[in-house]
Short mmCIF file of C-alpha atoms and ligand atoms in Angstrom, two decimals:
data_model
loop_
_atom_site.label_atom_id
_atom_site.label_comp_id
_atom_site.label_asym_id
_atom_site.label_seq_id
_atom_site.Cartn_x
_atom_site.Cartn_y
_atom_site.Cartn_z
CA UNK A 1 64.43 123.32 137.08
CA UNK A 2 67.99 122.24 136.36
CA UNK A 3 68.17 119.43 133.99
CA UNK A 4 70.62 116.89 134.46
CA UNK A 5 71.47 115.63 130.75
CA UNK A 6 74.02 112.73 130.52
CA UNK A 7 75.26 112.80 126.87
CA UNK A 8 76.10 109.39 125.52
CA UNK A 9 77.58 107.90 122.25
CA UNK A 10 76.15 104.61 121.01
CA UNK A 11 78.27 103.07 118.35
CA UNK A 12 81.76 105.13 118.19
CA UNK A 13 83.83 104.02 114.76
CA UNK A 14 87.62 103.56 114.98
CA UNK A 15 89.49 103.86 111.98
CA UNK A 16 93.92 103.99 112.27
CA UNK A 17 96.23 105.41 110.34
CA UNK A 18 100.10 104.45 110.34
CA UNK A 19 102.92 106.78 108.26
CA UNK A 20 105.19 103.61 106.51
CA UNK A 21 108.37 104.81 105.25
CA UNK A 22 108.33 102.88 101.87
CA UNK A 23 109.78 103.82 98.16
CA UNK A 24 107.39 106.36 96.46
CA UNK A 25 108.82 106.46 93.31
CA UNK A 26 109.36 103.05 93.04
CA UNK A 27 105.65 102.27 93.72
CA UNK A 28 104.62 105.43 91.09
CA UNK A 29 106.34 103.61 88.37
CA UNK A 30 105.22 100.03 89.62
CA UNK A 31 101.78 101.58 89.78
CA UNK A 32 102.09 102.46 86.02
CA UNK A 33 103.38 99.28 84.82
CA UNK A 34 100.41 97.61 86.46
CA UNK A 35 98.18 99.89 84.67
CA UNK A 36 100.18 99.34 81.20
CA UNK A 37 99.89 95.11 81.88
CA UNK A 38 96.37 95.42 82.73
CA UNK A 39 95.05 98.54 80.35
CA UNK A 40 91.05 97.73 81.32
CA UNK A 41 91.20 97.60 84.48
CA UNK A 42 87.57 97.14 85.99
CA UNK A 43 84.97 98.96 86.91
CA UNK A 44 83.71 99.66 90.22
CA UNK A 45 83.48 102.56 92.42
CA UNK A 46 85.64 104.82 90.26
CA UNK A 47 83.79 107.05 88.41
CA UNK A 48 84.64 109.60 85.58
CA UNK A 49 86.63 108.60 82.14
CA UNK A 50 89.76 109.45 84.05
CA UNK A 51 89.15 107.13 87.13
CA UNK A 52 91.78 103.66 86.26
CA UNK A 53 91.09 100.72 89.11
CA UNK A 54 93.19 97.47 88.52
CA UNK A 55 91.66 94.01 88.58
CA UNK A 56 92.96 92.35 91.72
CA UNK A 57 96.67 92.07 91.77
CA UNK A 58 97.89 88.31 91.64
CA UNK A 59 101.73 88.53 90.72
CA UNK A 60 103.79 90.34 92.36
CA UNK A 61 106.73 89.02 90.76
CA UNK A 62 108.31 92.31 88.52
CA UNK A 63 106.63 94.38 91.91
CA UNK A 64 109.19 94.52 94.48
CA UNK A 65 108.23 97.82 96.00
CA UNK A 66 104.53 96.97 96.23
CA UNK A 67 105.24 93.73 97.71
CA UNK A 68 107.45 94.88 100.41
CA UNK A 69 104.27 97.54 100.89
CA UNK A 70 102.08 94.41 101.17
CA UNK A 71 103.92 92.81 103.76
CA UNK A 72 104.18 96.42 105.66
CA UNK A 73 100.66 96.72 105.50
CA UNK A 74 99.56 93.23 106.90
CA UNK A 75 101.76 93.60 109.77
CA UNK A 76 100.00 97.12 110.55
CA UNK A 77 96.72 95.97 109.91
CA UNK A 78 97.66 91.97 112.46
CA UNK A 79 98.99 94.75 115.12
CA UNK A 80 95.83 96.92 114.88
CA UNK A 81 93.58 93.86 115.40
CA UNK A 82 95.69 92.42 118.05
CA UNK A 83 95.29 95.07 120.12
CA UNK A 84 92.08 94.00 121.16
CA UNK A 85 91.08 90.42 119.61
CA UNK A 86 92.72 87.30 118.93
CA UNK A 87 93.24 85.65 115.60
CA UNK A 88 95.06 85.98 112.13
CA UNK A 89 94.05 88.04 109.45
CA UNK A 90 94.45 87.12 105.94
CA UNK A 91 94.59 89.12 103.15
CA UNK A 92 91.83 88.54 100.72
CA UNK A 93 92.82 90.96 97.35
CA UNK A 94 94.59 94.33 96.59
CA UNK A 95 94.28 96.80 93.94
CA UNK A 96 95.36 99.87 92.58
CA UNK A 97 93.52 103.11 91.80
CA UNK A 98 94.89 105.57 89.40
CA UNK A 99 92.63 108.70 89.49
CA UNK A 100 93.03 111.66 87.17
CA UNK A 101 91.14 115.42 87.02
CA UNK A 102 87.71 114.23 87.31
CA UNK A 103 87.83 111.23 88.56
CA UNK A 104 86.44 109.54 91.83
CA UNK A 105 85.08 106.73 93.66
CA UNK A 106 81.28 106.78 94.35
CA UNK A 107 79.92 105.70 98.07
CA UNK A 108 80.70 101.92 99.03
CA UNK A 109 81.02 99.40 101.59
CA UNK A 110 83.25 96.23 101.34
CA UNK A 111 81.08 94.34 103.54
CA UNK A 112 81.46 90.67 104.44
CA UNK A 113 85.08 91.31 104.87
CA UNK A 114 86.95 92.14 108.33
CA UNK A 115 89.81 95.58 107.48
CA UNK A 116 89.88 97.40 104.17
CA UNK A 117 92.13 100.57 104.38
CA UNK A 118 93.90 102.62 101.78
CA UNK A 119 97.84 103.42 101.29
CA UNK A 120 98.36 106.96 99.58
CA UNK A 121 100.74 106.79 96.90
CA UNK A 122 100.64 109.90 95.13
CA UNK A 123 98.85 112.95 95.98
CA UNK A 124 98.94 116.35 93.98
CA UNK A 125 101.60 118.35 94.87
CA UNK A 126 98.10 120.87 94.78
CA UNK A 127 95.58 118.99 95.88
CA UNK A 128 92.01 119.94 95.03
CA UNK A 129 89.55 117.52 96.19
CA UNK A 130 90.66 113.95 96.06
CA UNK A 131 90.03 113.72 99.78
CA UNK A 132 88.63 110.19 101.12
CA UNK A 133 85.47 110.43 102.92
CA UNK A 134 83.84 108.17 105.37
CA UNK A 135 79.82 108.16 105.78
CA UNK A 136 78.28 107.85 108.94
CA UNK A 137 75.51 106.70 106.89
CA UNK A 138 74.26 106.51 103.89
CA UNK A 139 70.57 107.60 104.14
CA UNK A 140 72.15 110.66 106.60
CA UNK A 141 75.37 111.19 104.45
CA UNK A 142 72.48 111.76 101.02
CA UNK A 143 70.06 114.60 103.02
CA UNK A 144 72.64 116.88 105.03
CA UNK A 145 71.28 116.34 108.48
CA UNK A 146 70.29 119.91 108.63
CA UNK A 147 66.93 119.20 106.89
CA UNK A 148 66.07 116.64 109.88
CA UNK A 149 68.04 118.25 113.14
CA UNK A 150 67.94 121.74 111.89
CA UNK A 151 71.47 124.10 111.73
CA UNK A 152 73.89 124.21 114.80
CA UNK A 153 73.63 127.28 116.75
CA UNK A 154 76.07 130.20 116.00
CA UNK A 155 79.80 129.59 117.98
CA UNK A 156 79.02 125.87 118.29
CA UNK A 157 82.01 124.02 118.19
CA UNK A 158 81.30 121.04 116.10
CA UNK A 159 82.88 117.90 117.06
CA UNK A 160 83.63 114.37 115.45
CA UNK A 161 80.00 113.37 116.09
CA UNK A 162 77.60 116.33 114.25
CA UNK A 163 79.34 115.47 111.16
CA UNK A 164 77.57 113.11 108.86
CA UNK A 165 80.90 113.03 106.83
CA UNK A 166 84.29 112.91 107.95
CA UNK A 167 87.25 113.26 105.66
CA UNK A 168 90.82 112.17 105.43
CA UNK A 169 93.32 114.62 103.48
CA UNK A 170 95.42 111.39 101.81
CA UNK A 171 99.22 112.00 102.33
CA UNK A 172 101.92 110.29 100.59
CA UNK A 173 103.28 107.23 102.57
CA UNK A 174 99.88 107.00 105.10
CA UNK A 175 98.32 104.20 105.50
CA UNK A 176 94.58 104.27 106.62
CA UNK A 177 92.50 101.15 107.70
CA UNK A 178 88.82 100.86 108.72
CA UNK A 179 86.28 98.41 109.42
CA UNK A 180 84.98 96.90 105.72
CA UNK A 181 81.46 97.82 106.47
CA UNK A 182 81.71 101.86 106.94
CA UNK A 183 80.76 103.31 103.76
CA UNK A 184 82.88 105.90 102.18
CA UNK A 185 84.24 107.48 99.09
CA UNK A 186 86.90 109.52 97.62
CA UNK A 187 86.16 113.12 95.95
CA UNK A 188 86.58 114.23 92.20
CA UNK A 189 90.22 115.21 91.76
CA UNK A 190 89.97 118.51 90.66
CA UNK A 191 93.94 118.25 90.66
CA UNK A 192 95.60 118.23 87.01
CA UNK A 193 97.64 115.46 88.33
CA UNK A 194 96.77 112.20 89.16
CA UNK A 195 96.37 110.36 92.39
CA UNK A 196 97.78 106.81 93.09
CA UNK A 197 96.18 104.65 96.18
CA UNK A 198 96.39 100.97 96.57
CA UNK A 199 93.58 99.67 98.40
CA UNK A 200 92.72 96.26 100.28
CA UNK A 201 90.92 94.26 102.07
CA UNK A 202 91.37 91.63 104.91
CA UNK A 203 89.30 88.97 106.88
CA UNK A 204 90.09 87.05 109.72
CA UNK A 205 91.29 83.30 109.06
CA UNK A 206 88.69 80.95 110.82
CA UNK A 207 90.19 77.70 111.68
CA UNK A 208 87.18 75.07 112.52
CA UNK A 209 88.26 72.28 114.83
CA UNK A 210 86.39 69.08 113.81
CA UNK A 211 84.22 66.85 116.21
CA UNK A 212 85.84 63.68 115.80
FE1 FE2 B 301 86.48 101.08 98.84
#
């Protein structure tokens, strides 16, 4: 008997990327300077002794080159959601990462918020590892599917959708933006150079209209 089997997907994720064309070198040594005013940093997701994350950036006053990024990046991220729903988005908080060899950021959501996304601001000329991951899901992403659905058959093709993991190689001037809830990560640097991101996070501005 011939089987007629109608593949379907149920919940499809978009994520976007965008190339900006901003200053590099202006934002390495910005990057720095935020580090040097702010030596503590906090810690969340980063991991390893190496692994520097900013508190949330409030003054951008001696940072022209990472506020003209800022306003670059909530343009990109307005257009993205205006391509299919209504509304303004604000920008909620902003922060730099500064990761060095052994240093990453553990799986995490930034639920409750609308966009996050990533801007890559210096990658190792020789990257090894340091690549930003996304999880399908977190229960899937910890066991390998394999141990549940078994290994794909020899010649498969995979596609987007066997993966429990995707992964972004970060490039230098690309900006990336997601939906807040979709966990993900970014791998140990095994790079002897560091890697600079600024990362973000947006929700949409609800304006309530009073019963008078
Ligand atoms: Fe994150």
């Amino acid at each position: 008997m011939n089987l007629q089997i109608k593949p379907g997907f149920l919940f499809p994720t978009q994520f976007w990327s965008v190339e900006l064309n901003e200053n590099i070198e202006q934002l390495i040594n910005e990057a720095y300077l935020i580090r040097k005013n702010d030596i503590e940093g906090v810690r969340k997701s980063n991991s390893g002794f190496q692994g520097y994350h900013s508190k949330d950036i409030r003054d951008l006053k001696n940072l022209p080159g990472t506020n003209q990024l800022l306003k670059q990046i909530i343009n990109a991220v307005n257009a993205i959601h205006q391509t299919s729903r209504q509304g303004e988005l604000q920008l909620t908080n902003f922060w730099i990462n500064i990761s060095g060899k052994g240093s990453s950021n553990t799986p995490h959501t930034h639920s409750g918020l609308t966009y996050s996304g990533v801007f890559f601001i210096k990658v190792p000329k020789e990257m090894k590892g340091g690549r930003f991951l996304f999880y399908r899901n977190f229960n899937e992403a910890d066991f390998i599917s394999t141990e549940y659905m078994g290994h794909f058959k020899e010649g498969y093709k995979l596609q987007g959708y066997d993966y429990p993991i995707n992964t972004i190689s970060p490039k230098e001037n690309m900006l990336v933006v997601f939906p807040a809830w979709v966990p993900h990560a970014v791998e140990i640097n095994l790079s002897d150079e560091e890697r600079i991101s600024l990362s973000f996070n947006f929700k949409l501005n609800r304006s309530f209209s009073m019963v008078k």
